[in-house]
Amino acid sequence: MDNPAVSDRSANAAPAVDLTAPDSSFLRTLVGYNTRRATLRIFEVFHDRMRDFGLNPVEFSVLSLIGRNAGITARQICEELAMPPPKLAKLLAVLDRRALIHREATQADRRAFHLSLTQDGHRLRAQVEPIVQQLEVEASAQLTDRQRDMVNSLLQRIYR
Amino acid sequence: MDNPAVSDRSANAAPAVDLTAPDSSFLRTLVGYNTRRATLRIFEVFHDRMRDFGLNPVEFSVLSLIGRNAGITARQICEELAMPPPKLAKLLAVLDRRALIHREATQADRRAFHLSLTQDGHRLRAQVEPIVQQLEVEASAQLTDRQRDMVNSLLQRIYR
DNA sequence: TATTGTTATACTCTATAACTATA
DNA sequence: TATAGTTATAGAGTATAACAATA
């Protein structure tokens, strides 16, 4: 009751136009609501900074994952990123058309292939990873490094 | 080097098929990656439990927000939920067609209208809010209540 | 001239099923 | 019979611009 906004509100019971912000406190108790809102905000910055590189968040993830796991297979990527195979197939086709990845037949299983980055792929990855790290820190500037670590490890408990 | 998995790996330098999980440690340092993965997981459960009620997460948010803020206008919802007006217009049309919301002309501004829930709307909201709360807790069962609160307040610093 | 809300349109993203080729 | 990967298709979600009505 000490909140001046609340006092003003009750002193002026029926304003013609409600200028007070609506109460979203219930929604804010929901983890899914907060993760969604935070994702939207971060991806907004991501799209802005990545425009020149033509990578969306998922493409970036796959590029980075292949770069750090040379020889990985499509199936491994799908499992690690919880991505349906058809979605990855299209995405790999895009990266392939841009000559960022290379597919090498496996001797053990002729259905599968090992994925790695081309020189262009490595160059692009080396260029964008620091930018993404930077943009992430900026987008979550209200968090200390420790708090960011905390959020990350807590969220990981939800999806695995 | 004490990790047995790592030792096995280096003792067997070129396995025909790589059974070890790929290294996604870099991606996991990115807040956007973790919020996205957590959202996907929670929404998966959401869709499953809400199937019978025919509400997606955004529709649920709007239903709940109107229910707790009778008389709210479309513009207020868009601002509070960072939602573009055309998206809300379509969504309100859906809720209207299901007779869950009611629009009342405002005397102050004949362009705008006050939104509230119908009896059916209130009934549905009373029914689904506890289910969503429950499903949220289940989906984040690896978190204590304090940790869930912590995640929520930390994430809110990102999007506002 | 700016604002509230709607309509129209196109585009991206995603999920599903059906397919091939191998195992 | 099951698995790796692809293709095809449709559906959901989202962004943009243009619009009408009112301020």
mmCIF file of N, CA, C and O (backbone and C1' of nucleotides) in Angstrom, chain C residues 2-15:
data_model
loop_
_atom_site.group_PDB
_atom_site.id
_atom_site.type_symbol
_atom_site.label_atom_id
_atom_site.label_comp_id
_atom_site.label_asym_id
_atom_site.label_seq_id
_atom_site.Cartn_x
_atom_site.Cartn_y
_atom_site.Cartn_z
ATOM 1 P P DA C 2 3.114 12.649 -37.601
ATOM 2 O "O5'" DA C 2 2.209 11.933 -36.495
ATOM 3 C "C5'" DA C 2 1.937 12.620 -35.280
ATOM 4 C "C4'" DA C 2 1.029 11.776 -34.401
ATOM 5 C "C3'" DA C 2 1.484 10.327 -34.231
ATOM 6 O "O3'" DA C 2 1.278 9.969 -32.884
ATOM 7 C "C1'" DA C 2 -0.695 10.366 -35.127
ATOM 8 P P DT C 3 1.655 8.540 -32.363
ATOM 9 O "O5'" DT C 3 0.241 7.827 -32.224
ATOM 10 C "C5'" DT C 3 -0.751 8.414 -31.399
ATOM 11 C "C4'" DT C 3 -2.003 7.573 -31.443
ATOM 12 C "C3'" DT C 3 -1.760 6.075 -31.245
ATOM 13 O "O3'" DT C 3 -2.675 5.614 -30.270
ATOM 14 C "C1'" DT C 3 -3.067 6.439 -33.166
ATOM 15 P P DT C 4 -2.605 4.136 -29.666
ATOM 16 O "O5'" DT C 4 -3.902 3.440 -30.263
ATOM 17 C "C5'" DT C 4 -5.197 3.837 -29.830
ATOM 18 C "C4'" DT C 4 -6.218 2.977 -30.545
ATOM 19 C "C3'" DT C 4 -5.935 1.478 -30.446
ATOM 20 O "O3'" DT C 4 -7.080 0.816 -29.932
ATOM 21 C "C1'" DT C 4 -6.278 2.120 -32.708
ATOM 22 P P DG C 5 -7.000 -0.727 -29.473
ATOM 23 O "O5'" DG C 5 -7.269 -1.509 -30.829
ATOM 24 C "C5'" DG C 5 -8.569 -1.405 -31.410
ATOM 25 C "C4'" DG C 5 -8.513 -1.804 -32.864
ATOM 26 C "C3'" DG C 5 -8.148 -3.258 -33.143
ATOM 27 O "O3'" DG C 5 -9.325 -3.958 -33.520
ATOM 28 C "C1'" DG C 5 -7.224 -1.750 -34.736
ATOM 29 P P DT C 6 -9.274 -5.503 -33.970
ATOM 30 O "O5'" DT C 6 -9.147 -5.370 -35.557
ATOM 31 C "C5'" DT C 6 -10.184 -4.679 -36.257
ATOM 32 C "C4'" DT C 6 -9.891 -4.719 -37.751
ATOM 33 C "C3'" DT C 6 -9.716 -6.127 -38.325
ATOM 34 O "O3'" DT C 6 -10.768 -6.324 -39.267
ATOM 35 C "C1'" DT C 6 -7.986 -4.657 -39.070
ATOM 36 P P DT C 7 -10.949 -7.731 -39.983
ATOM 37 O "O5'" DT C 7 -10.077 -7.575 -41.302
ATOM 38 C "C5'" DT C 7 -10.336 -6.489 -42.192
ATOM 39 C "C4'" DT C 7 -9.334 -6.513 -43.335
ATOM 40 C "C3'" DT C 7 -9.133 -7.877 -44.001
ATOM 41 O "O3'" DT C 7 -9.352 -7.715 -45.393
ATOM 42 C "C1'" DT C 7 -7.050 -6.881 -43.475
ATOM 43 P P DA C 8 -9.330 -8.992 -46.384
ATOM 44 O "O5'" DA C 8 -7.858 -8.896 -46.990
ATOM 45 C "C5'" DA C 8 -7.286 -7.616 -47.230
ATOM 46 C "C4'" DA C 8 -5.948 -7.772 -47.924
ATOM 47 C "C3'" DA C 8 -5.710 -9.123 -48.598
ATOM 48 O "O3'" DA C 8 -4.993 -8.870 -49.798
ATOM 49 C "C1'" DA C 8 -4.056 -8.784 -46.959
ATOM 50 P P DT C 9 -4.679 -10.093 -50.814
ATOM 51 O "O5'" DT C 9 -3.147 -10.369 -50.483
ATOM 52 C "C5'" DT C 9 -2.245 -9.256 -50.381
ATOM 53 C "C4'" DT C 9 -0.877 -9.755 -49.951
ATOM 54 C "C3'" DT C 9 -0.517 -11.142 -50.477
ATOM 55 O "O3'" DT C 9 0.631 -11.036 -51.287
ATOM 56 C "C1'" DT C 9 0.010 -10.926 -48.175
ATOM 57 P P DA C 10 1.205 -12.284 -52.114
ATOM 58 O "O5'" DA C 10 2.672 -12.386 -51.528
ATOM 59 C "C5'" DA C 10 3.265 -11.251 -50.903
ATOM 60 C "C4'" DA C 10 4.268 -11.707 -49.866
ATOM 61 C "C3'" DA C 10 5.036 -12.976 -50.255
ATOM 62 O "O3'" DA C 10 6.396 -12.772 -49.958
ATOM 63 C "C1'" DA C 10 4.093 -13.233 -48.128
ATOM 64 P P DC C 11 7.547 -13.665 -50.607
ATOM 65 O "O5'" DC C 11 8.487 -13.938 -49.367
ATOM 66 C "C5'" DC C 11 8.446 -13.046 -48.244
ATOM 67 C "C4'" DC C 11 8.673 -13.817 -46.964
ATOM 68 C "C3'" DC C 11 9.524 -15.082 -47.133
ATOM 69 O "O3'" DC C 11 10.624 -14.978 -46.255
ATOM 70 C "C1'" DC C 11 7.601 -15.523 -45.825
ATOM 71 P P DT C 12 11.906 -15.929 -46.493
ATOM 72 O "O5'" DT C 12 12.020 -16.626 -45.072
ATOM 73 C "C5'" DT C 12 11.851 -15.846 -43.888
ATOM 74 C "C4'" DT C 12 11.331 -16.715 -42.775
ATOM 75 C "C3'" DT C 12 12.142 -17.997 -42.527
ATOM 76 O "O3'" DT C 12 12.623 -17.934 -41.195
ATOM 77 C "C1'" DT C 12 9.820 -18.424 -42.472
ATOM 78 P P DC C 13 13.754 -18.904 -40.713
ATOM 79 O "O5'" DC C 13 12.948 -19.888 -39.764
ATOM 80 C "C5'" DC C 13 11.886 -19.381 -38.977
ATOM 81 C "C4'" DC C 13 10.981 -20.535 -38.569
ATOM 82 C "C3'" DC C 13 11.717 -21.848 -38.299
ATOM 83 O "O3'" DC C 13 11.487 -22.189 -36.942
ATOM 84 C "C1'" DC C 13 9.747 -22.191 -39.584
ATOM 85 P P DT C 14 12.167 -23.441 -36.276
ATOM 86 O "O5'" DT C 14 11.048 -24.564 -36.472
ATOM 87 C "C5'" DT C 14 9.712 -24.278 -36.087
ATOM 88 C "C4'" DT C 14 8.805 -25.424 -36.499
ATOM 89 C "C3'" DT C 14 9.377 -26.814 -36.243
ATOM 90 O "O3'" DT C 14 8.561 -27.447 -35.287
ATOM 91 C "C1'" DT C 14 8.358 -26.657 -38.387
ATOM 92 P P DA C 15 8.836 -28.887 -34.745
ATOM 93 O "O5'" DA C 15 7.719 -29.781 -35.432
ATOM 94 C "C5'" DA C 15 6.382 -29.295 -35.506
ATOM 95 C "C4'" DA C 15 5.528 -30.295 -36.267
ATOM 96 C "C3'" DA C 15 5.885 -31.759 -36.017
ATOM 97 O "O3'" DA C 15 4.681 -32.504 -35.904
ATOM 98 C "C1'" DA C 15 6.054 -31.278 -38.329
#
